[in-house]
Backbone as a chain_set.jsonl record, in Angstrom:
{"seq": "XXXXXXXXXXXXXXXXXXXXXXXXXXXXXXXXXXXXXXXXXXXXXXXXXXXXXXXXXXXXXXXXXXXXXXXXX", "coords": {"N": [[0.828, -1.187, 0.0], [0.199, 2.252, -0.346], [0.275, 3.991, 1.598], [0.556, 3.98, 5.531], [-0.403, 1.714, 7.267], [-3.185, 1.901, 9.415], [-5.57, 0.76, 10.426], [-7.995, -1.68, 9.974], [-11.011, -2.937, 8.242], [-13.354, -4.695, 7.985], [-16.326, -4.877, 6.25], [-19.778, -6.601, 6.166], [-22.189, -6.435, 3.544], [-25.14, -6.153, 2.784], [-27.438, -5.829, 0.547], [-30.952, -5.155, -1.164], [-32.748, -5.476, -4.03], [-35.409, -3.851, -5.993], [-36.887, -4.922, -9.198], [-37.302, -2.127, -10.346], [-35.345, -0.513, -9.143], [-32.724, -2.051, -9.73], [-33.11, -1.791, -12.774], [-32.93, 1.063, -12.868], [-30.56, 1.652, -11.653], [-28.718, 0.243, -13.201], [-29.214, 2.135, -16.133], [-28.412, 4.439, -15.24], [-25.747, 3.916, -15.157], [-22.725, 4.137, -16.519], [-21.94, 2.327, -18.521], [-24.111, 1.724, -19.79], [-26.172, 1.25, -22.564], [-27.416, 3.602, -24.07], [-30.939, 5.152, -24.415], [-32.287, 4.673, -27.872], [-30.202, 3.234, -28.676], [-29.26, 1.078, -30.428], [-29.048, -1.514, -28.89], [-30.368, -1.058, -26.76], [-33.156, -1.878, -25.897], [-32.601, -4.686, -25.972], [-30.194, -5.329, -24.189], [-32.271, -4.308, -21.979], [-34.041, -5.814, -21.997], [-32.904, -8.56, -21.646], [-32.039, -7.997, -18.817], [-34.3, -8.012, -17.553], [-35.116, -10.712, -17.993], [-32.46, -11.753, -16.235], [-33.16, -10.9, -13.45], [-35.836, -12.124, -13.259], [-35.134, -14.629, -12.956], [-33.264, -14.173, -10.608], [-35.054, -13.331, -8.708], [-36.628, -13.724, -5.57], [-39.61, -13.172, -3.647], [-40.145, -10.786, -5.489], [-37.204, -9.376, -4.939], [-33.745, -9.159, -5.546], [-31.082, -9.821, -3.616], [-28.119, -8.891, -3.105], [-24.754, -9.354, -1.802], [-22.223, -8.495, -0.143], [-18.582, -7.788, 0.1], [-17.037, -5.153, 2.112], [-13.678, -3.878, 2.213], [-12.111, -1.818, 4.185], [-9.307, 0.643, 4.684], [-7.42, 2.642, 6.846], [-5.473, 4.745, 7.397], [-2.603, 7.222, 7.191], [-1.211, 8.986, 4.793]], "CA": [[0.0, 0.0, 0.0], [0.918, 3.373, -0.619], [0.481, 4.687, 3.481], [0.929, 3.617, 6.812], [-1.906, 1.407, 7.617], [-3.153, 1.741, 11.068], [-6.612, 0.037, 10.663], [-8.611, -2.429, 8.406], [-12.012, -3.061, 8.798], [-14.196, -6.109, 7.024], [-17.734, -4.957, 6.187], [-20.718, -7.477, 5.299], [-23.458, -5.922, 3.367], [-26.167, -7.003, 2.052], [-28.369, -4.939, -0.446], [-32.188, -5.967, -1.825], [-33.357, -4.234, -5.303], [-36.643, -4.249, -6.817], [-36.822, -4.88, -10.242], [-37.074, -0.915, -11.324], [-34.397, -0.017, -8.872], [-32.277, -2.434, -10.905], [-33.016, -1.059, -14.151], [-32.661, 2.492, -12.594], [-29.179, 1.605, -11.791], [-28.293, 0.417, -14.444], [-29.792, 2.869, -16.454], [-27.86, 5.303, -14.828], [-24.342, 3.817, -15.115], [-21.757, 5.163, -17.777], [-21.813, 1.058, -19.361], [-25.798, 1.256, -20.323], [-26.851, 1.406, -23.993], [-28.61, 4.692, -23.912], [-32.126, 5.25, -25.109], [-31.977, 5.04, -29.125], [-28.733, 2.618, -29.364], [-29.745, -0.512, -31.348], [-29.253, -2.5, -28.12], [-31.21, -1.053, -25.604], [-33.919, -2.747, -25.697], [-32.067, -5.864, -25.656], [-30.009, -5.014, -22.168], [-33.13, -3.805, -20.68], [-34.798, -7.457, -21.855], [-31.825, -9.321, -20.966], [-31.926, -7.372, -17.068], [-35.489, -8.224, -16.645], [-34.891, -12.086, -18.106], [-31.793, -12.372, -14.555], [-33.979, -10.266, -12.388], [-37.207, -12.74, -13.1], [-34.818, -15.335, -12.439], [-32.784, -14.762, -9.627], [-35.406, -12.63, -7.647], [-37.206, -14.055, -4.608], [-40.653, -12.154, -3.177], [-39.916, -9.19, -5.894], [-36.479, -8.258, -4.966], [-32.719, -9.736, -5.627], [-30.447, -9.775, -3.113], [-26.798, -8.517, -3.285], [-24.357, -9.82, -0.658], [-20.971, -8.512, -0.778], [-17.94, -7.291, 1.681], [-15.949, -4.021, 1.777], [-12.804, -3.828, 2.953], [-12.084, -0.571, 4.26], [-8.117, 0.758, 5.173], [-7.789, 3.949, 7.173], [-4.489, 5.066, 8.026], [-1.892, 7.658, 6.692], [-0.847, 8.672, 3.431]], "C": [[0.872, 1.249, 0.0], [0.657, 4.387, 0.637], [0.623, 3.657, 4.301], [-0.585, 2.749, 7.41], [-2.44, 1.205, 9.241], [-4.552, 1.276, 11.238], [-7.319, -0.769, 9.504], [-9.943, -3.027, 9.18], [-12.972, -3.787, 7.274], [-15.661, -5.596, 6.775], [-19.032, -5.491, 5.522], [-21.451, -6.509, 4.504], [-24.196, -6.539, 2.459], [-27.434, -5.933, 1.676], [-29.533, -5.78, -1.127], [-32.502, -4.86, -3.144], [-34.15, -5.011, -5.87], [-36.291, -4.358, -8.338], [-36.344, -3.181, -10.799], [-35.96, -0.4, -10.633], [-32.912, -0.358, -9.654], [-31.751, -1.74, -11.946], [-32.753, 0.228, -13.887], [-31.036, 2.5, -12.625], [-28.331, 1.48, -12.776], [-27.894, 1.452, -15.629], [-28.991, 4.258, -16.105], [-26.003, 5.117, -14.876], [-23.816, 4.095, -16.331], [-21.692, 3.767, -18.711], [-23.074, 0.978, -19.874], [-25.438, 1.812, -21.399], [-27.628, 2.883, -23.623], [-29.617, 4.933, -24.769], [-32.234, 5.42, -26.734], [-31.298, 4.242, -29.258], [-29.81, 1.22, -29.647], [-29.779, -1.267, -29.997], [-29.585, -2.108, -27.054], [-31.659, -1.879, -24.983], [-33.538, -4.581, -25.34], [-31.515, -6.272, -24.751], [-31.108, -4.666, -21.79], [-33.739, -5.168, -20.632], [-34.469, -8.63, -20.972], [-31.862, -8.81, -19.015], [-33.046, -8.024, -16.459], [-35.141, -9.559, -16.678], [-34.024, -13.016, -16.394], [-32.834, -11.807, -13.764], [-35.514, -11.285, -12.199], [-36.529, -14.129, -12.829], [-33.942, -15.832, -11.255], [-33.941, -14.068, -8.332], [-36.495, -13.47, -6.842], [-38.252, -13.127, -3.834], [-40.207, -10.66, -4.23], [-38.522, -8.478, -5.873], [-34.991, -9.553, -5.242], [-31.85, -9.173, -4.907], [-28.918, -9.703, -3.437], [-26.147, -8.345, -1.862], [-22.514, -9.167, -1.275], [-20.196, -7.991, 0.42], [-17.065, -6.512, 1.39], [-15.401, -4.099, 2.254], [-12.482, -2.192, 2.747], [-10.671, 0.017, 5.287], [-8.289, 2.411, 5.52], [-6.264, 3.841, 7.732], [-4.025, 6.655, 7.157], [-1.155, 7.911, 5.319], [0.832, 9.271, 3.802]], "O": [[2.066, 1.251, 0.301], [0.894, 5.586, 0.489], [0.802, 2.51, 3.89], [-1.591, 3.283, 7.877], [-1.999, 0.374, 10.035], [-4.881, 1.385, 12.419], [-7.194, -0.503, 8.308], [-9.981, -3.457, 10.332], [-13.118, -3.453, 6.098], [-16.352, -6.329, 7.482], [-19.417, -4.982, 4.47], [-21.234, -5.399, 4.989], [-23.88, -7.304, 1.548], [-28.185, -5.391, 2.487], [-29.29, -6.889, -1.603], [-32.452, -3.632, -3.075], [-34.045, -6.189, -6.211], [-35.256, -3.774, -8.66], [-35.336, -2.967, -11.472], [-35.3, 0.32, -11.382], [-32.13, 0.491, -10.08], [-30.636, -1.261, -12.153], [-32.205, 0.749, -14.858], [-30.359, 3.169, -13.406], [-27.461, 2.253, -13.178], [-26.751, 1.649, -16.043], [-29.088, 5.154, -16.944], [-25.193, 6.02, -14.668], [-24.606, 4.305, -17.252], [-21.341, 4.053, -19.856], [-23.219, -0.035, -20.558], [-24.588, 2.701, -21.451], [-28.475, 2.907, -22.73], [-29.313, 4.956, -25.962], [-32.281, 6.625, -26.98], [-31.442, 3.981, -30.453], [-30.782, 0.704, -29.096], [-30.871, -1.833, -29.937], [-29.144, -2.766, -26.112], [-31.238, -2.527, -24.024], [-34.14, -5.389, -24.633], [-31.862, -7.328, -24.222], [-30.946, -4.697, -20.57], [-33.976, -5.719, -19.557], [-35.072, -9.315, -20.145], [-31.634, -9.661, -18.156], [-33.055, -8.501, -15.324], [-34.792, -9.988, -15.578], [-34.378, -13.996, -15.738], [-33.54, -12.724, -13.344], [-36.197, -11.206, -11.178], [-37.344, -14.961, -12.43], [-33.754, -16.983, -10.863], [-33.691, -14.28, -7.145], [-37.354, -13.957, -7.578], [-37.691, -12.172, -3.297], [-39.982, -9.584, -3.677], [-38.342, -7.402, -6.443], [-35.251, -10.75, -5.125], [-31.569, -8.019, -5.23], [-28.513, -10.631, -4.136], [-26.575, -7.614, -0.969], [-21.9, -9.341, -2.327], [-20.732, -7.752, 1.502], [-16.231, -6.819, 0.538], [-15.83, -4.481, 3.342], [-12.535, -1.51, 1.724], [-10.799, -0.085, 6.507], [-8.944, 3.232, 4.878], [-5.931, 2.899, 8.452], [-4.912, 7.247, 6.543], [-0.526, 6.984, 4.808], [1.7, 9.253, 2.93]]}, "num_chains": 1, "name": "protein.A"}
């Protein structure tokens, strides 16, 4: 690392998204097709297609863990 590390800290989290929050995200990131490109429609199809298959009661769960270094530069 490029400082002095004087702490490190593990954090679970665990995130739920509805279907449109999803596509909002998406939708909003600098890698989406934007409205008009030939393959829109085809990522937005393709999003709903995982989302109707990994989601449980409406929402898909996202499990993941930050590691987070706090020291000195």
């Amino acid at each position: 690392f490029f400082f002095t590390q004087k702490t490190a800290y593990a954090i679970p989290l665990r995130l739920v998204g509805s279907e449109m929050c999803i596509r909002d995200r998406y939708l909003s990131s600098s890698y989406s097709f934007n409205l008009g490109h030939p393959k829109h429609s085809t990522a937005e199809s393709n999003l709903r297609t995982l989302f109707d298959r990994f989601q449980i009661d409406g929402v898909v769960r996202f499990e993941y863990r930050t590691n987070v270094y706090h020291g000195r530069v």
